[in-house]
Amino acid sequence: MAALALAEYVNAELAAETQSLSWLHDLRTQAQQSLQAHGLPAEGSENWRYSSLRSLLRKPLSVSTDVIVDEQQLLSLVALEKNDFRMVFVNGLYQAQLSLVPVDIQISSLATELKQQNLSAYFTPLPEAVDAGFSWLNASRFEDGLYIKLEDNQVVEQTIHLIQLSVGDVLSHGRHIIDLGADSSLSLNEHFVDLSGVAAGGLLNTQMHILVGKNARMDWTRTQALGSKSMLVDRVDCQLSKGAQLHCTHLDVGGLWIRHDFNVELQGEHGFIQVDGVVLVRGRQHTDFHTRIDHQVENCTSRENFKCIADGRGRGVYNGKILVQPGADGSDSAQKSANLLLSPHAEIDTKPDLEILADDVIASHGATVGQLDEDALYYLRTRGIDVPLGRKMLMRAFCQEVIDRVKAPVAREQLAGKLDQVFTQMEIT
Amino acid sequence: MSAILEIKDLYASVEGTEILKGLNLTLNTGEIHAIMGPNGAGKSTLGNVIAGRDGYTVTAGEVLFKGKDLLQLDTEERACEGVFLAFQYPVEIPGVNNTYFLRAALNAQRAYRGEAPMDAAAFLRLVREKLKILDLKDDLLKRAVNVGFSGGEKKRNEIFQMAVLEPTLAILDETDSGLDIDALRAVAAGVNALRDAGRAMLVITHYQRLLDYIVPDVVHVLADGKIVRSGGAELALQLEEKGYTWLQQEDQQVLESS
């Protein structure tokens, strides 16, 4: 199939269904109808006001075809040990030959799993909001993704890596399901990486559905280091049961145009969610982080700490929605958005968005926008460190607080190492 | 004996206000000079002008460092040439590890001199040895630069950095301020351990107390932007006893008798 502009996918016919799954056929049809009715998020949508799709809609994108990536190429992009468990997807399609999968848990590619069991519960209901266009686009066209199901009490000691690799001007629709049973535990390190080079770039339209069961725990890092022409629209929907814990740290250091929607429903008492992020936008990069944490029941805790550095003509957007439902007393939420604005042409839009409908609630939030500390830079210079290195050291230092909050030592080291690499390679004057 | 620092008829201003007004000073190798003077005399300005802080504008005069025009160099180049400023208020830098910072500084200076970078193991040996001199604990290395340090620790950290970087000229800007007597002794011991025939130091202080421990070769009195009196270590004692007004009165008498 020839490349279509993104806008044209809204009305493009669905590929003939290869699987005779009636629920999936219905889902795709319904998603496509919603997509055609409402299109992709329009300019007027409040949730998308800082992320105009105008330039994206014209971008020609082709559908995934088989691309061969060898292990050397993979290892040049992600620091992996030989025995690290990994699920590798190239342009949204599972690559068995690059993957290494533990045998004692249910983990497979979604395409395989769809043939084994009815997964419809993970896909319904479809989102109904008029600006859910990318969700419908994904639902109508997804082919593959990660599927993990942990039974009660299953504890996976070794970290599993989810690697999503983009090659060329391709539109892909990764669809991932993680379902953690009661008292289970999982560590996931996710990597968005790119082999497109500087001339081309795809659009990854990913959706992730995560269920964290009673007293289960998930530790999760997400490193987005896409190429300079690639785009990502990423939506995560998490549901946490009683006593469940989810710790998630993002590192957004690549890509041209990035949008994250990170939605959490705290459905059982004493649930805990921590979602943090380091965002770096330079050149003409655009990264928009929308989080939505829904305290549905009593005595849950949410923590957010986002740091954004905007330089050049970069733009960083953060919208932190906290919803405390009626009766969700004892909710404890803290949100922090700290930003460095390093150039007159860069832009930061940060907004805490609190809707508190219960009485007995702790909800703190703070947003700051500042520049690098000139006194600190002078101090470094008096020791012989030049301005570019000094600026990099201070930028790197600005991010450290988020890194320090990562509990797992290996994951923390990895994120720190990635940041060191980014700042070491950064060209700055 | 050769001159390390020569300041000739130096005028400097900060935000349009003239602070230094015709200052002359020469430091030779191996010497320690103390600069004393009342608040607002321009002591800290002198330190910042030599170090090259933005916003400190030299309007006239020259500063030669080992015969080179120091004012033509950027702050970091001055440091790499061997100028070190121990801050009156050391800056806290959250997120920057002390060891990493100091190694980056040392290697920047080595690169400037055309030397290979020092590897992590060799660097660690070096800093351990210097820590001993200043009686500082290892855990200081792991902490962020000056963050959560007590006043005494901050000042000792300055001298520790000086010990590692081994400058030719060290300017100690009120290194004694805010120190209790034990910390003062520790800092002074660190400074004395760095006294060297090839090094010169400029000790800026309000009080004579520090000079009991770091005995200077020359004491200068800075008032209203210039050196108004120079003498030996005994000048500091006289100042301590009689106060700065004594000098002004003396000057007045000299003026009247002429």
XYZ file of C-alpha atoms in Angstrom:
687
model
C 0.000 0.000 0.000
C 1.259 3.428 -0.888
C 1.899 6.000 1.791
C -1.102 8.024 2.879
C -1.183 11.288 4.741
C -2.123 10.683 8.364
C -5.414 12.509 7.825
C -6.340 10.092 5.073
C -6.189 7.111 7.437
C -9.349 8.352 9.094
C -11.348 7.333 6.069
C -9.118 4.595 4.695
C -10.704 1.176 4.482
C -9.704 -1.389 7.030
C -7.572 -4.245 5.832
C -9.484 -7.466 5.258
C -9.691 -9.245 8.605
C -7.286 -12.159 8.670
C -8.663 -13.620 11.859
C -12.206 -14.858 12.086
C -12.780 -13.239 15.463
C -16.211 -11.721 15.470
C -15.643 -9.616 18.611
C -12.514 -8.171 17.090
C -14.255 -7.506 13.816
C -17.030 -5.701 15.702
C -14.518 -3.734 17.739
C -12.645 -2.577 14.674
C -15.831 -1.644 12.864
C -17.116 0.322 15.822
C -13.766 2.060 16.317
C -13.625 2.968 12.663
C -17.136 4.403 12.801
C -16.207 6.595 15.761
C -13.038 7.655 13.996
C -14.930 8.624 10.873
C -17.551 10.454 12.911
C -15.140 12.506 15.017
C -11.811 12.352 13.234
C -8.514 12.966 14.989
C -8.482 15.495 17.850
C -9.436 18.876 16.460
C -7.973 22.283 17.171
C -10.828 23.163 19.525
C -10.244 20.281 21.922
C -9.088 21.531 25.329
C -7.013 18.404 25.877
C -5.128 19.001 22.658
C -4.951 22.781 22.653
C -1.171 22.887 23.011
C -0.598 20.045 20.586
C -1.846 21.035 17.197
C -1.968 18.139 14.771
C -1.857 20.444 11.781
C 1.665 19.564 10.698
C 1.158 15.881 11.462
C -1.938 15.399 9.373
C -0.077 16.024 6.124
C 2.712 13.623 6.948
C 2.846 10.687 4.534
C 2.980 7.396 6.383
C 2.963 3.835 5.161
C 1.736 0.721 6.914
C 4.120 -1.736 8.526
C 5.880 -4.237 6.364
C 8.483 -6.745 7.394
C 11.736 -5.047 8.217
C 14.766 -7.085 9.164
C 16.680 -5.710 12.114
C 19.662 -7.642 13.380
C 20.781 -8.047 16.944
C 23.778 -5.774 16.505
C 21.514 -2.917 15.468
C 19.250 -3.569 18.413
C 22.129 -3.612 20.891
C 23.459 -0.374 19.470
C 20.204 1.266 20.539
C 19.435 -0.350 23.872
C 21.979 -1.293 26.514
C 21.057 -4.933 27.083
C 22.895 -7.828 28.610
C 22.898 -11.029 26.613
C 20.481 -12.750 28.984
C 18.084 -9.873 29.546
C 14.505 -10.837 28.842
C 13.130 -8.753 26.016
C 10.100 -8.463 23.801
C 11.065 -6.670 20.611
C 8.661 -5.037 18.184
C 9.680 -3.425 14.925
C 7.107 -1.026 13.512
C 4.614 -2.607 15.865
C 5.254 -6.216 14.834
C 6.760 -8.844 17.114
C 10.274 -10.055 16.326
C 10.715 -13.509 17.805
C 14.317 -13.817 16.611
C 15.345 -10.705 18.578
C 13.367 -11.518 21.678
C 14.163 -13.552 24.748
C 11.228 -14.594 26.834
C 10.987 -16.191 30.273
C 9.276 -19.575 30.157
C 7.676 -19.655 33.575
C 5.137 -16.864 33.015
C 2.482 -16.080 30.429
C 4.193 -13.671 28.099
C 3.733 -13.562 24.370
C 2.884 -11.404 21.437
C -0.672 -10.163 21.262
C -1.104 -11.507 17.724
C -0.286 -15.002 18.992
C -2.416 -14.649 22.082
C -5.473 -13.448 20.173
C -5.525 -16.833 18.472
C -5.434 -18.615 21.839
C -8.073 -16.877 23.895
C -10.814 -14.291 23.899
C -9.231 -11.028 25.017
C -12.201 -8.807 24.281
C -12.534 -7.686 27.904
C -9.234 -5.849 27.601
C -10.506 -3.791 24.671
C -13.950 -2.721 25.755
C -15.505 -0.357 26.231
C -13.934 1.825 23.592
C -13.285 5.371 24.727
C -16.153 7.678 23.899
C -14.670 11.151 24.286
C -14.747 13.040 21.003
C -10.977 13.541 21.143
C -10.178 9.806 21.412
C -9.336 9.599 17.700
C -5.963 7.985 18.188
C -7.484 5.296 20.407
C -10.001 4.437 17.703
C -7.298 4.538 15.070
C -5.346 2.044 17.155
C -8.344 -0.176 17.941
C -9.356 -0.368 14.310
C -5.873 -1.254 13.077
C -3.639 -2.732 15.772
C -1.920 -5.965 14.872
C 0.444 -6.835 17.648
C 1.888 -5.933 21.016
C 3.042 -7.246 24.351
C 0.856 -9.543 26.369
C 1.781 -10.400 29.950
C -0.452 -12.140 32.420
C 0.874 -12.890 35.876
C -1.005 -15.318 38.076
C -1.598 -14.534 41.728
C 1.629 -14.537 43.751
C 3.846 -14.718 40.667
C 6.940 -12.644 41.242
C 9.159 -12.020 38.237
C 12.593 -11.317 39.645
C 14.295 -10.387 36.413
C 13.413 -7.204 34.573
C 11.622 -7.576 31.263
C 12.418 -5.114 28.499
C 9.803 -3.961 26.049
C 11.470 -2.553 22.977
C 9.538 -0.679 20.331
C 11.683 0.075 17.363
C 10.626 2.370 14.561
C 12.098 2.178 11.056
C 11.161 4.569 8.263
C 8.006 6.570 7.593
C 5.677 4.014 9.076
C 2.455 4.322 11.012
C 2.314 1.583 13.634
C -0.223 0.714 16.304
C 1.389 -1.160 19.172
C -1.190 -2.545 21.568
C -0.031 -3.838 24.901
C -1.751 -5.656 27.729
C -0.300 -6.249 31.152
C -2.458 -8.006 33.686
C -0.936 -8.592 37.105
C -2.676 -10.970 39.511
C -2.925 -10.449 43.243
C 0.402 -10.194 45.101
C 2.369 -10.540 41.881
C 5.226 -8.306 40.868
C 6.790 -7.167 37.629
C 9.638 -4.874 36.556
C 9.323 -3.552 33.059
C 11.803 -1.350 31.233
C 10.326 0.062 28.093
C 12.347 1.602 25.273
C 11.193 3.566 22.257
C 14.048 3.540 19.772
C 14.606 4.324 16.136
C 16.561 3.199 13.113
C 15.053 5.729 10.732
C 18.089 7.992 10.617
C 17.811 11.738 10.259
C 15.791 11.830 7.038
C 12.777 9.712 7.911
C 10.527 9.111 10.864
C 7.401 7.200 11.714
C 4.405 7.689 13.920
C 3.951 5.217 16.727
C 0.383 5.209 17.931
C 0.566 2.988 20.977
C -1.998 1.974 23.544
C -1.363 0.154 26.740
C -3.782 -1.403 29.149
C -2.470 -2.261 32.590
C -4.235 -3.985 35.432
C -2.443 -4.123 38.753
C -4.145 -6.644 41.027
C -4.622 -6.608 44.762
C -1.324 -5.876 46.532
C 0.544 -6.395 43.279
C 3.449 -4.189 42.326
C 4.826 -2.929 39.060
C 8.072 -1.000 38.596
C 8.274 0.553 35.203
C 10.645 2.796 33.315
C 9.924 4.225 29.898
C 12.739 5.672 27.832
C 11.697 7.483 24.705
C 14.730 8.041 22.511
C 13.146 8.161 19.083
C 14.840 9.743 16.083
C 14.648 13.407 15.229
C 11.789 12.959 12.722
C 9.671 10.426 14.574
C 6.445 10.975 16.425
C 4.695 9.170 19.211
C 1.126 9.244 20.407
C 1.008 7.081 23.485
C -1.913 6.302 25.700
C -1.731 4.298 28.892
C -4.738 3.212 30.919
C -3.961 1.724 34.328
C -6.336 0.295 36.863
C -5.078 -0.344 40.355
C -6.810 -2.668 42.798
C -6.660 -2.537 46.566
C -3.140 -2.105 47.875
C -1.647 -2.153 44.367
C 1.477 -0.151 43.622
C 2.676 1.247 40.337
C 5.917 3.191 40.037
C 6.558 4.631 36.605
C 9.368 6.911 35.431
C 9.548 8.430 31.968
C 12.597 9.708 30.186
C 11.634 11.611 27.050
C 14.834 12.607 25.327
C 14.081 12.047 21.644
C 11.455 12.315 18.947
C 10.040 15.291 17.095
C 6.461 15.356 18.309
C 5.382 13.382 21.339
C 2.107 13.073 23.145
C 1.560 10.961 26.258
C -1.777 10.372 27.901
C -1.219 8.557 31.162
C -4.479 7.617 32.833
C -4.757 5.946 36.200
C -7.810 4.729 38.027
C -7.284 4.019 41.695
C -10.060 1.496 42.199
C -9.175 -0.107 45.523
C -8.191 1.366 48.872
C -4.519 1.977 49.647
C -3.501 1.979 46.026
C -0.292 3.848 45.242
C 0.718 5.430 41.951
C 3.921 7.305 41.251
C 4.344 8.696 37.776
C 7.415 10.809 37.123
C 9.115 12.156 34.069
C 12.128 13.903 32.666
C 11.417 15.681 29.419
C 14.004 17.310 27.221
C 12.881 19.372 24.227
C 15.339 21.128 21.943
C 15.393 22.173 18.302
C 11.760 21.982 17.264
C 10.823 19.119 19.529
C 7.390 19.050 21.090
C 6.467 16.856 24.038
C 3.064 16.948 25.665
C 2.412 15.014 28.860
C -1.148 14.633 30.027
C -1.634 12.666 33.209
C -4.979 11.888 34.711
C -5.178 10.290 38.119
C -8.599 9.321 39.274
C -8.947 8.695 43.005
C -12.130 6.652 42.972
C -11.995 5.251 46.492
C -10.666 6.165 49.911
C -7.081 6.283 51.145
C -5.110 6.089 47.929
C -1.889 7.936 47.249
C -0.643 9.527 44.052
C 2.722 11.139 43.417
C 3.889 13.002 40.344
C 7.201 14.691 39.708
C 7.913 16.052 36.258
C 10.969 17.948 35.113
C 11.159 19.575 31.727
C 14.063 21.328 30.048
C 13.140 23.395 26.994
C 15.818 24.898 24.771
C 15.957 26.128 21.167
C 12.423 26.224 19.851
C 11.378 23.255 21.935
C 8.016 23.099 23.620
C 7.092 21.156 26.710
C 3.528 20.719 27.849
C 2.392 19.220 31.123
C -1.182 18.888 32.253
C -1.671 17.072 35.515
C -5.264 16.182 36.168
C -6.116 14.933 39.646
C -9.653 13.850 40.189
C -10.833 12.955 43.678
C -14.263 11.387 43.472
C -17.007 12.025 46.028
C -16.374 9.844 49.049
C -12.701 9.251 48.248
C -11.697 10.616 51.646
C -8.157 10.177 52.849
C -6.847 10.663 49.313
C -3.286 11.947 49.341
C -1.947 13.451 46.173
C 1.190 15.462 45.462
C 2.182 16.868 42.121
C 5.261 18.788 41.099
C 6.197 20.266 37.757
C 9.582 21.964 37.565
C 10.785 23.481 34.343
C 13.891 25.055 32.897
C 13.314 27.499 30.094
C 16.667 28.037 28.429
C 15.883 29.959 25.284
C 13.662 32.917 24.399
C 12.080 30.820 21.656
C 11.334 27.778 23.795
C 7.983 27.354 25.485
C 6.654 25.630 28.584
C 2.980 25.169 29.264
C 2.358 23.602 32.633
C -0.932 23.262 34.381
C -2.060 21.501 37.516
C -5.658 20.516 37.014
C -7.311 19.510 40.283
C -10.900 18.485 40.703
C -11.542 17.596 44.331
C -15.007 16.310 45.134
C -14.265 14.824 48.565
C -13.681 16.631 51.866
C -10.851 14.982 53.716
C -8.112 15.188 51.117
C -4.469 16.179 50.898
C -3.705 17.564 47.452
C -0.542 19.565 46.944
C 0.737 20.866 43.660
C 3.471 23.168 42.515
C 4.771 24.381 39.201
C 7.951 26.369 38.633
C 9.631 27.745 35.551
C 13.166 29.041 35.830
C 16.582 29.353 34.256
C 19.914 27.784 35.077
C 21.437 29.099 38.290
C 24.005 31.712 37.226
C 25.761 31.567 40.602
C 26.218 27.826 40.226
C 27.538 28.279 36.691
C 30.022 30.894 37.905
C 31.130 28.543 40.673
C 31.777 25.769 38.145
C 33.669 28.155 35.873
C 35.950 29.307 38.675
C 37.025 25.660 38.910
C 37.934 25.493 35.221
C 34.723 24.061 33.786
C 33.706 25.873 30.612
C 30.237 27.241 29.960
C 28.931 24.446 27.699
C 30.038 21.707 30.109
C 28.814 23.710 33.079
C 25.400 24.171 31.513
C 25.188 20.468 30.744
C 26.169 19.586 34.305
C 23.466 21.842 35.690
C 20.844 20.491 33.298
C 21.791 16.939 34.162
C 21.650 17.858 37.849
C 18.177 19.333 37.425
C 16.945 15.883 36.328
C 18.594 13.981 39.162
C 15.740 14.277 41.633
C 13.506 12.198 39.369
C 16.231 9.588 38.885
C 16.775 9.369 42.646
C 13.125 8.428 43.088
C 13.498 5.245 41.028
C 13.520 2.425 43.542
C 15.154 -0.421 41.605
C 18.940 0.138 41.531
C 19.444 -1.398 38.084
C 16.691 0.670 36.491
C 17.973 3.776 38.247
C 21.480 3.197 36.913
C 20.117 2.642 33.439
C 18.149 5.865 33.388
C 21.073 7.767 34.857
C 23.371 6.264 32.230
C 20.991 7.221 29.448
C 20.808 10.802 30.692
C 24.606 10.993 31.013
C 24.862 9.817 27.427
C 22.314 12.356 26.205
C 24.059 15.265 27.885
C 27.539 14.090 26.916
C 26.537 13.982 23.266
C 24.551 17.194 23.369
C 25.976 20.035 21.322
C 25.686 23.263 23.189
C 27.307 26.669 23.169
C 61.400 35.655 43.516
C 59.080 36.598 40.711
C 55.685 38.253 40.620
C 52.648 35.970 40.288
C 50.068 38.716 40.441
C 50.518 42.369 39.548
C 47.582 44.683 39.863
C 48.220 48.142 38.528
C 45.980 51.125 39.164
C 42.833 49.025 38.917
C 39.413 50.632 38.648
C 36.320 48.406 38.612
C 32.614 48.926 38.938
C 29.552 46.824 39.630
C 26.235 47.899 38.155
C 27.584 51.335 37.450
C 28.983 51.901 40.932
C 32.725 52.311 41.119
C 34.103 49.997 43.809
C 37.818 49.710 43.111
C 39.494 53.059 42.682
C 43.125 52.771 41.733
C 44.237 49.596 43.473
C 47.871 48.503 43.332
C 49.115 45.156 44.575
C 51.970 42.775 43.797
C 52.213 39.180 45.018
C 55.395 37.201 44.567
C 55.801 33.447 44.521
C 55.713 31.846 47.932
C 54.034 34.839 49.568
C 50.855 35.113 51.526
C 49.253 38.526 51.600
C 46.296 39.421 53.737
C 43.765 42.028 52.714
C 41.818 43.580 55.535
C 39.354 46.368 55.565
C 35.949 47.532 56.639
C 32.696 46.415 55.064
C 32.115 47.805 51.611
C 35.794 48.577 51.030
C 35.860 46.378 47.925
C 37.506 43.217 49.299
C 35.128 40.710 47.749
C 34.936 42.752 44.560
C 38.679 42.376 44.218
C 38.329 38.579 44.466
C 35.563 38.487 41.878
C 37.392 40.810 39.482
C 40.450 38.557 39.591
C 38.280 35.446 39.120
C 36.324 37.088 36.282
C 32.747 37.248 37.426
C 30.209 38.611 34.953
C 28.935 42.035 35.903
C 32.260 43.205 37.349
C 33.552 45.734 34.867
C 37.155 46.831 34.838
C 37.216 50.453 33.710
C 40.950 51.107 33.978
C 44.212 49.517 35.012
C 45.589 46.058 34.485
C 45.924 42.689 36.144
C 48.869 40.540 35.173
C 49.060 36.900 36.156
C 52.499 35.394 35.635
C 53.041 38.289 33.257
C 49.886 37.545 31.214
C 46.949 39.900 30.858
C 44.418 38.129 33.051
C 41.538 40.398 32.074
C 41.575 39.037 28.518
C 40.735 35.538 29.751
C 37.370 33.950 30.530
C 36.652 32.839 34.070
C 37.367 29.187 33.294
C 40.581 30.047 31.451
C 41.805 31.947 34.496
C 41.066 28.880 36.611
C 42.924 26.679 34.151
C 45.869 29.093 34.258
C 46.007 28.539 37.999
C 43.739 31.100 39.664
C 41.520 29.732 42.415
C 38.839 31.603 44.347
C 37.634 30.120 47.625
C 34.153 31.564 47.960
C 32.855 33.481 50.921
C 29.524 31.762 50.272
C 30.194 28.464 48.473
C 27.330 27.693 46.089
C 25.105 24.675 46.655
C 24.576 22.630 43.503
C 21.893 19.986 44.055
C 22.209 16.975 41.790
C 25.934 17.398 41.088
C 28.023 14.878 42.937
C 31.096 16.355 44.624
C 33.488 13.774 43.186
C 32.116 14.094 39.691
C 32.318 17.871 39.883
C 35.877 17.917 41.123
C 37.073 15.359 38.593
C 35.394 17.318 35.781
C 37.185 20.442 37.029
C 40.556 18.757 37.339
C 40.263 17.151 33.920
C 39.156 20.435 32.348
C 42.312 22.020 33.741
C 44.451 19.095 32.610
C 42.962 19.296 29.111
C 43.772 23.020 29.025
C 47.378 22.169 29.842
C 47.418 19.448 27.203
C 47.484 16.614 29.720
C 45.509 13.374 29.506
C 42.435 13.098 31.712
C 42.909 11.425 35.068
C 41.040 8.138 35.307
C 38.563 7.398 38.079
C 40.908 5.174 40.104
C 43.839 7.583 40.063
C 41.502 10.432 40.900
C 40.085 8.573 43.867
C 43.593 7.960 45.222
C 44.351 11.653 44.856
C 41.224 12.843 46.642
C 41.618 10.337 49.491
C 45.082 11.679 50.131
C 43.839 15.284 50.118
C 40.882 14.460 52.350
C 43.320 13.282 54.990
C 45.111 16.603 54.991
C 41.857 18.396 55.741
C 40.525 15.753 58.078
C 37.383 15.380 55.999
C 35.217 12.281 55.802
C 34.889 10.123 52.691
C 31.142 10.597 52.538
C 31.684 14.211 51.517
C 32.696 12.872 48.124
C 29.376 11.160 47.567
C 27.249 14.148 48.450
C 25.987 16.866 46.139
C 28.270 19.915 45.986
C 27.846 21.857 49.239
C 24.254 20.675 49.671
C 23.399 20.163 53.324
C 26.968 21.026 54.334
C 27.467 22.948 57.551
C 29.188 26.322 57.306
C 32.470 24.741 58.372
C 32.134 21.861 55.914
C 31.519 24.273 53.056
C 34.678 26.213 53.840
C 36.705 23.050 54.260
C 35.317 21.811 50.964
C 36.678 24.974 49.335
C 40.142 24.308 50.707
C 39.808 20.652 49.739
C 39.078 21.689 46.144
C 42.094 23.958 46.265
C 44.212 21.047 47.475
C 43.094 18.912 44.556
C 43.391 21.599 41.890
C 46.744 22.943 43.178
C 46.453 26.519 41.902
C 49.329 28.961 41.531
C 47.282 31.765 43.039
C 44.617 31.181 45.659
C 42.270 33.918 46.801
C 40.531 33.084 50.052
C 37.495 35.310 50.365
C 36.543 35.553 54.037
C 37.185 31.882 54.461
C 37.078 32.438 58.232
C 33.575 33.920 58.322
C 31.034 31.771 60.107
C 33.602 29.313 61.433
C 33.942 28.169 65.005
C 37.435 27.915 66.407
C 37.889 24.210 65.578
C 36.770 24.649 62.004
C 38.978 27.702 61.727
C 41.994 25.690 62.847
C 41.182 22.887 60.411
C 40.830 25.321 57.520
C 44.019 27.120 58.469
C 45.892 23.833 58.756
C 44.662 22.929 55.274
C 45.819 26.250 53.902
C 49.194 26.026 55.613
C 49.710 22.553 54.181
C 49.380 24.159 50.753
C 51.937 26.879 51.416
C 54.501 26.397 48.780
C 57.388 28.258 47.243
C 55.663 28.160 43.871
C 52.301 29.393 45.092
C 50.913 32.694 46.289
C 47.824 33.338 48.368
C 45.642 36.346 48.938
C 43.719 36.039 52.187
C 40.757 38.379 52.424
C 39.457 38.773 55.954
C 37.681 41.074 58.339
C 39.420 39.866 61.415
C 42.922 39.365 62.614
C 41.936 36.014 64.163
C 42.559 33.975 61.008
C 46.009 35.521 60.688
C 47.056 33.935 63.982
C 46.861 30.651 62.130
C 47.781 31.686 58.619
C 50.635 34.072 59.184
C 50.888 36.475 56.260
C 54.044 37.991 54.813
C 52.301 41.261 54.085
C 49.106 42.814 55.385
C 47.245 45.402 53.294
C 44.412 47.595 54.379
C 41.808 48.171 51.710
C 39.534 51.141 52.185
C 37.285 52.848 49.697
C 38.606 50.875 46.775
C 42.327 51.177 47.256
C 45.158 49.980 49.437
C 45.679 52.643 52.088
C 48.316 50.942 54.188
C 50.644 47.951 53.886
C 52.819 46.403 56.535
C 53.917 43.209 58.180
C 51.831 40.807 60.245
C 51.951 43.303 63.113
C 49.698 45.684 61.164
C 46.849 43.236 61.579
C 47.363 43.236 65.338
C 47.330 47.004 65.474
C 44.132 47.077 63.463
C 42.539 44.549 65.756
C 43.445 46.660 68.733
C 42.597 50.098 67.425
C 40.017 49.501 64.688
C 39.889 50.912 61.193
C 38.997 54.367 62.473
C 42.518 54.554 63.903
C 43.874 54.612 60.362
C 41.488 57.305 59.307
C 42.421 59.432 62.324
C 46.100 58.915 61.631
C 45.600 59.929 58.030
C 43.739 62.958 59.209
C 46.648 63.924 61.475
C 49.128 63.461 58.676
C 46.959 65.656 56.530
C 46.665 68.357 59.173
C 50.376 68.417 60.024
C 51.298 68.875 56.376
